[in-house]
XYZ file of C-alpha atoms in Angstrom:
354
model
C -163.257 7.284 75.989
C -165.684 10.113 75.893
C -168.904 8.025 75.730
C -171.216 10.229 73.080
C -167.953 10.621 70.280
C -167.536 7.093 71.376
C -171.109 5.474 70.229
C -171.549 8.303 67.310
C -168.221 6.863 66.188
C -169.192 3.147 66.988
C -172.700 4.397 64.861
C -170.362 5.530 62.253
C -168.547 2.557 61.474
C -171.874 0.363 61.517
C -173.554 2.681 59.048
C -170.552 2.597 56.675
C -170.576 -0.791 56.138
C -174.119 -0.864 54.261
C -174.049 0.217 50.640
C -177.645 1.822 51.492
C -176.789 3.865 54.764
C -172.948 4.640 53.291
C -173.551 8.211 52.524
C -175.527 8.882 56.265
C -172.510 7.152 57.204
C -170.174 9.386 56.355
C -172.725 12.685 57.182
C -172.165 11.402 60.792
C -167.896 10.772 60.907
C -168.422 14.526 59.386
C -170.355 15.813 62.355
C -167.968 14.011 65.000
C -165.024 15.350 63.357
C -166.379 18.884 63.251
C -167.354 18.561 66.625
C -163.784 17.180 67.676
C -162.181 19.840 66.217
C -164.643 22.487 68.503
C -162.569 21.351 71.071
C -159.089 21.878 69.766
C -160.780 25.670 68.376
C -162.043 26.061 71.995
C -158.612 25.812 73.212
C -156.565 27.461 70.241
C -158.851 30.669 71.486
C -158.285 30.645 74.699
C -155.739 29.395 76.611
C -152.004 31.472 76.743
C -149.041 30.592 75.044
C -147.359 28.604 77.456
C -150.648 26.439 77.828
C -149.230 24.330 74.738
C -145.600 23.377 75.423
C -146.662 22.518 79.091
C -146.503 18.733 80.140
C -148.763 18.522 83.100
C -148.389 14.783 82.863
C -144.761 14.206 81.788
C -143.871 10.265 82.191
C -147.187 9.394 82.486
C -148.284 6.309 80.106
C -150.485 7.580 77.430
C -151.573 10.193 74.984
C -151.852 12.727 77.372
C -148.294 12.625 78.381
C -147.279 14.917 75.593
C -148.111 18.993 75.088
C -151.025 20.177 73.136
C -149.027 22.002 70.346
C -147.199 18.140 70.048
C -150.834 16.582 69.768
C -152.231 19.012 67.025
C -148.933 18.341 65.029
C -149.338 14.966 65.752
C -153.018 14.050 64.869
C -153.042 16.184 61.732
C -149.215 15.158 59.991
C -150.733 11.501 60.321
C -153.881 12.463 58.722
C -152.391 14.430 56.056
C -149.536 11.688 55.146
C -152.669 8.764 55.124
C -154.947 11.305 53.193
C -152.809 12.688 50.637
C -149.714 10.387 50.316
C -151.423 7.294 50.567
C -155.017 7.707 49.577
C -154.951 10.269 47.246
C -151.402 9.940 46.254
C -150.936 13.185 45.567
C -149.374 16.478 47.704
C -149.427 16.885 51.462
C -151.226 19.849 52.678
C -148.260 20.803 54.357
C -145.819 21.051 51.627
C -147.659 23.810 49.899
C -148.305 27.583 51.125
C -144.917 27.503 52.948
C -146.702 25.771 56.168
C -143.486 24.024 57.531
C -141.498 27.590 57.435
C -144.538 29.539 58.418
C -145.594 27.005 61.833
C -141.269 27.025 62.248
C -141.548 22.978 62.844
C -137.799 21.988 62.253
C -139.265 18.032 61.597
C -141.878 17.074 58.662
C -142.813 14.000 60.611
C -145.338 12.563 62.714
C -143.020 13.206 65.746
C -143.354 9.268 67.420
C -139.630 9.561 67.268
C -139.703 12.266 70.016
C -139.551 11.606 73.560
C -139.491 13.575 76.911
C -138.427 17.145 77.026
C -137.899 16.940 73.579
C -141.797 16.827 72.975
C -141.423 20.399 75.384
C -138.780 21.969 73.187
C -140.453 20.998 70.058
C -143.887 22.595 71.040
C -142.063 26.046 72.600
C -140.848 26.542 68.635
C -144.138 25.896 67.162
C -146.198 29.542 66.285
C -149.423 27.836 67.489
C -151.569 29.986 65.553
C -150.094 29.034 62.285
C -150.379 25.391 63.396
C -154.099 25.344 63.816
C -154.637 26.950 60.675
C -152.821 23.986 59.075
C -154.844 21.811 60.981
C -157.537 22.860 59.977
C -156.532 23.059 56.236
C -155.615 19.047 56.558
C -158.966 18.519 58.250
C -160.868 20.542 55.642
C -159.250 18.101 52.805
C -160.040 15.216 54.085
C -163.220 16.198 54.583
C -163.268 16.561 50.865
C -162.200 13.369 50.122
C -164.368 11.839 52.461
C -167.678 13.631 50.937
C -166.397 12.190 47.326
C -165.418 8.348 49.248
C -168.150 5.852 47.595
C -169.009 2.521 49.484
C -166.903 0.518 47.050
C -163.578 3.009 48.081
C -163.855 0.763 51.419
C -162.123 -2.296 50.308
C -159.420 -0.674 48.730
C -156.135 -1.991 49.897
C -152.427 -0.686 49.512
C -149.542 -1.542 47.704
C -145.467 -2.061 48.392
C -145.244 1.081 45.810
C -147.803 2.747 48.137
C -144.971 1.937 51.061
C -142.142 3.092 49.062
C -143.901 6.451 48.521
C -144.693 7.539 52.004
C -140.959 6.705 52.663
C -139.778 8.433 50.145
C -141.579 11.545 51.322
C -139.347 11.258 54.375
C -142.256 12.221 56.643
C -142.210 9.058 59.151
C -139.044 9.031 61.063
C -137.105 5.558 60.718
C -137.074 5.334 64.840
C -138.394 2.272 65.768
C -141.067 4.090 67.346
C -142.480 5.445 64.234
C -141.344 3.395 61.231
C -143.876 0.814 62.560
C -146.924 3.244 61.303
C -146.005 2.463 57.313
C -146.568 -1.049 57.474
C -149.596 -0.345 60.424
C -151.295 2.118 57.614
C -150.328 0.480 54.628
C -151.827 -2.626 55.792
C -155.785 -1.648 56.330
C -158.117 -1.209 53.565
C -159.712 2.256 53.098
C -162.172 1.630 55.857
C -159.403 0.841 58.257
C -158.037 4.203 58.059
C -161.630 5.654 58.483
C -161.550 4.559 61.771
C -157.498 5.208 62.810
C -156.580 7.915 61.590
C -159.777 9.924 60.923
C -161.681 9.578 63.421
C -160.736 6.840 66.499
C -157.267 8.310 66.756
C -159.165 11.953 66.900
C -160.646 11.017 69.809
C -158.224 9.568 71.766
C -155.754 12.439 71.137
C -158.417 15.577 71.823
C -159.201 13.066 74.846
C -155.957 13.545 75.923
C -155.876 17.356 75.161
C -158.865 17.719 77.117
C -157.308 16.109 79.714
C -154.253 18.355 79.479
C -155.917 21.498 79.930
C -157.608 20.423 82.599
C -154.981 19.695 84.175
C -153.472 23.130 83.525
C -156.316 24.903 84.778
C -156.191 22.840 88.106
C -152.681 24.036 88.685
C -153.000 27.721 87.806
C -156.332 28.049 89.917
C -154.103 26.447 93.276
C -154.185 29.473 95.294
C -156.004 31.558 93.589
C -159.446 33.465 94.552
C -161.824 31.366 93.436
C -164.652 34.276 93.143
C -164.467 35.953 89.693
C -164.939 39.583 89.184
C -168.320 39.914 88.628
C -169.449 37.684 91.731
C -169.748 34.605 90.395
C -167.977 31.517 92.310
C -165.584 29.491 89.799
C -165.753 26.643 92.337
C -169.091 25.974 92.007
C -169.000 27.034 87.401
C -170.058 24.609 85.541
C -167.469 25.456 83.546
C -164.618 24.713 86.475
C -162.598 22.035 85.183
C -162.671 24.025 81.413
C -162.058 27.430 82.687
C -159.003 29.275 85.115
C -160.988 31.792 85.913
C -160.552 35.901 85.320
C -157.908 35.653 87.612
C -155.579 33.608 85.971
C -154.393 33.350 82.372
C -156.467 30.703 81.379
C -159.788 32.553 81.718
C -161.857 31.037 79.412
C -165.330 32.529 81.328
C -167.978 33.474 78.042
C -167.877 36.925 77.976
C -163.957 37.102 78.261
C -163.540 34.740 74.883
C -166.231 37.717 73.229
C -164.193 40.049 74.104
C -161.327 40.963 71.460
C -158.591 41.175 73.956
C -160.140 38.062 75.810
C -160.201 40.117 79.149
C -164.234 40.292 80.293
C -165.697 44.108 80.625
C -166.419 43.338 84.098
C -162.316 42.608 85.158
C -161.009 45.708 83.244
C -163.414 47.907 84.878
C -162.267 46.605 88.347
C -158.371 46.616 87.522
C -159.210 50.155 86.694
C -160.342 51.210 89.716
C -158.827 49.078 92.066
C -161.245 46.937 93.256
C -161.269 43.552 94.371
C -164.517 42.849 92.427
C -168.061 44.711 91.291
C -169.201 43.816 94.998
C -167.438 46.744 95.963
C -168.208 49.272 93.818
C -171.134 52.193 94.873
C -173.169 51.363 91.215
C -173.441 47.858 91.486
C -176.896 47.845 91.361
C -177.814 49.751 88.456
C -174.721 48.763 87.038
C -174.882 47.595 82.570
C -171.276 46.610 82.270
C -169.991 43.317 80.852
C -172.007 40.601 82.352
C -174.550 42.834 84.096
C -175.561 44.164 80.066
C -177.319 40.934 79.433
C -180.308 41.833 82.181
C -182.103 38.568 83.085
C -180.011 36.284 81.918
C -177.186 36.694 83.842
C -179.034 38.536 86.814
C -178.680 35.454 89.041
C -174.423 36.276 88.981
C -175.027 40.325 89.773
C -177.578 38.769 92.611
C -174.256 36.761 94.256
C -172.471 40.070 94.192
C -174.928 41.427 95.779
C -175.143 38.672 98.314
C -171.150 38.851 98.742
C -171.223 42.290 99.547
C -173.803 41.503 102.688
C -172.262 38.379 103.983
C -169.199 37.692 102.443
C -167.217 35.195 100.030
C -167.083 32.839 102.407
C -170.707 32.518 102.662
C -171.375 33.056 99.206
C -169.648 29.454 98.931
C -171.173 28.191 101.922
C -174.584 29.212 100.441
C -173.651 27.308 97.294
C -173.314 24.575 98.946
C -176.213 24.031 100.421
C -178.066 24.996 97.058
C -176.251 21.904 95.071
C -176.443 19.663 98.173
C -180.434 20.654 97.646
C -180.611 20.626 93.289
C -179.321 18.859 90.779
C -178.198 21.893 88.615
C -175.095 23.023 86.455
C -175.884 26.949 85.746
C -176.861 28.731 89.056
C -179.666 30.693 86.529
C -181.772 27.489 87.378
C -182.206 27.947 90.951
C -182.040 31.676 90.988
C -184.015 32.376 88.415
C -184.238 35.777 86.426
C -185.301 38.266 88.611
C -182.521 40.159 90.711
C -184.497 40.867 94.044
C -186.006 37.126 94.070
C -182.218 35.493 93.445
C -180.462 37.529 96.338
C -183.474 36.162 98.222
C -182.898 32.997 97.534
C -179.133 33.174 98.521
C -180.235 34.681 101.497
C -182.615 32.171 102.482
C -180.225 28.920 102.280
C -177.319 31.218 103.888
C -174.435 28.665 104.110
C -174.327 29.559 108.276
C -178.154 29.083 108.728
């Protein structure tokens, strides 16, 4: 488990448990869930279409077995059947606004019954964009009732009436392999479901989602040339395990997720005139396009352009090589620095075949 949303969850659930630190409590679960649900944002953003009915890990043993459109439905139906059915025994989020129709789910339930390729066919029918906006609807009400929770709420237990109403609603499937949650939900105390579903089973789904897209990125980058557009080596990116690079579909670089078709300044200009990157192009010096327009900041990736149109790719990754057998660094800005001449001299100076 991701150690910081581990021990700001584990910090959670100690701080709850005192009348007098309740409310800070709570301000923290708040700030892990928002957090968590970066991630799932992040992703929503980014990656293509076919990034969420994709099972990277299919008969593997575990959360991350299943697609990412499966784990959003998954993670926020359970929330919004324990918020609303049981706790607030009131309306589920997404029985109102025309959700199920609009996200075209053809199940209202928590989807434990499915298995195998029918997780896969269940996410390709899912309009993913209408999904996360119900997730974060569910999320956003619970947040709610989590703000108006009071330290006393904790101890609050559930009924057989409380059972007969979530089955009623029809929402967990009688499967064996989801019945089971009635009796697991029914039977914790308010606190209980703090911790599974709203913020412990968070975790270990995004976890898994995380994992998933990693995964996915891995796949789609076998092959592929690992130097991006603008110069800059995806293989040594801080962002490598995240990102596909601009030559894939899951190109998830910064200034490609600014951009409003998601396609970075610096790849369009190259698709448009045919060239393999900006290292080839006659103005790449005084060039201001895409990443080039932020000056300093990003002057250390128009310095390995540069420094691949002298030596090479090859070298280039040589070179970086030597710099991170040398530094402990994630951003390349950190050993190049901010000045153009003084970064390609840099390169230059731990050349990968000196």
């Amino acid at each position: 488990m991701n150690k910081e949303w581990s021990d700001k969850n584990k910090k959670m659930q100690s701080l709850i448990g005192k009348k007098e630190s309740f409310d800070e409590g709570i301000a923290v679960l708040l700030e892990l869930r928002e957090e968590l649900f970066d991630q799932i944002t992040s992703i929503v953003n980014t990656y293509p279409g076919e990034a969420f009915y994709q099972m990277p890990f299919a008969g593997a043993k575990g959360y991350h077995s299943k697609t990412l459109a499966y784990s959003m439905w998954h993670i926020f139906r359970i929330e919004d059947i324990v918020a609303h059915t049981l706790i607030r025994q009131d309306s589920q989020i997404l029985f109102a606004e025309d959700w199920l129709h609009r996200i075209n789910s053809p199940i209202i339930t928590t989807g434990n019954e499915l298995k195998g390729e029918e997780i896969a066919e269940f996410s390709t029918k899912l309009d993913v964009s209408v999904l996360y906006e119900y997730c974060k609807a569910v999320m956003e009400s619970t947040d709610i009732l989590l703000r108006e929770l009071q330290h006393k709420d904790l101890k609050r237990k559930f009924s057989d009436d409380d059972r007969k109403r979530i089955i009623e609603t029809g929402s967990v499937s009688k499967d064996e392999d989801a019945f089971w949650l009635i009796d697991y939900w029914c039977g914790k105390d308010v606190k209980g479901l703090i911790q599974m579903p709203f913020s412990r089973h968070w975790i270990m789904h995004i976890e898994a989602m995380c994992r998933i897209k990693n995964e996915l990125c891995r796949r789609v980058r076998k092959g592929v040339d690992p130097v991006a557009y603008c110069g800059l080596s995806c293989n040594h990116c801080f962002l490598k395990e995240w990102c596909g690079g601009c030559r894939t579909s899951y190109n998830t670089c910064s200034y490609a997720t600014c951009s409003s078709d998601h396609i970075c300044p610096n790849t369009a200009c190259c698709k448009e005139k045919g060239l393999d990157g900006c290292y080839e192009c006659d103005n790449l010096a005084d060039c201001q396009t895409g990443f080039y327009s932020l000056g300093n900041d990003v002057n250390a990736v128009k310095a390995m352009a540069l420094f691949i149109r002298k030596y090479g790719k090859k070298e280039l990754a040589a070179t970086l090589d030597n710099l991170h057998e040398k530094y402990d660094f994630q951003k390349i800005q950190e050993i190049l620095g901010f000045d153009l001449d003084e970064g390609l001299k840099i390169l230059e100076k731990n050349r990968g075949g000196i």
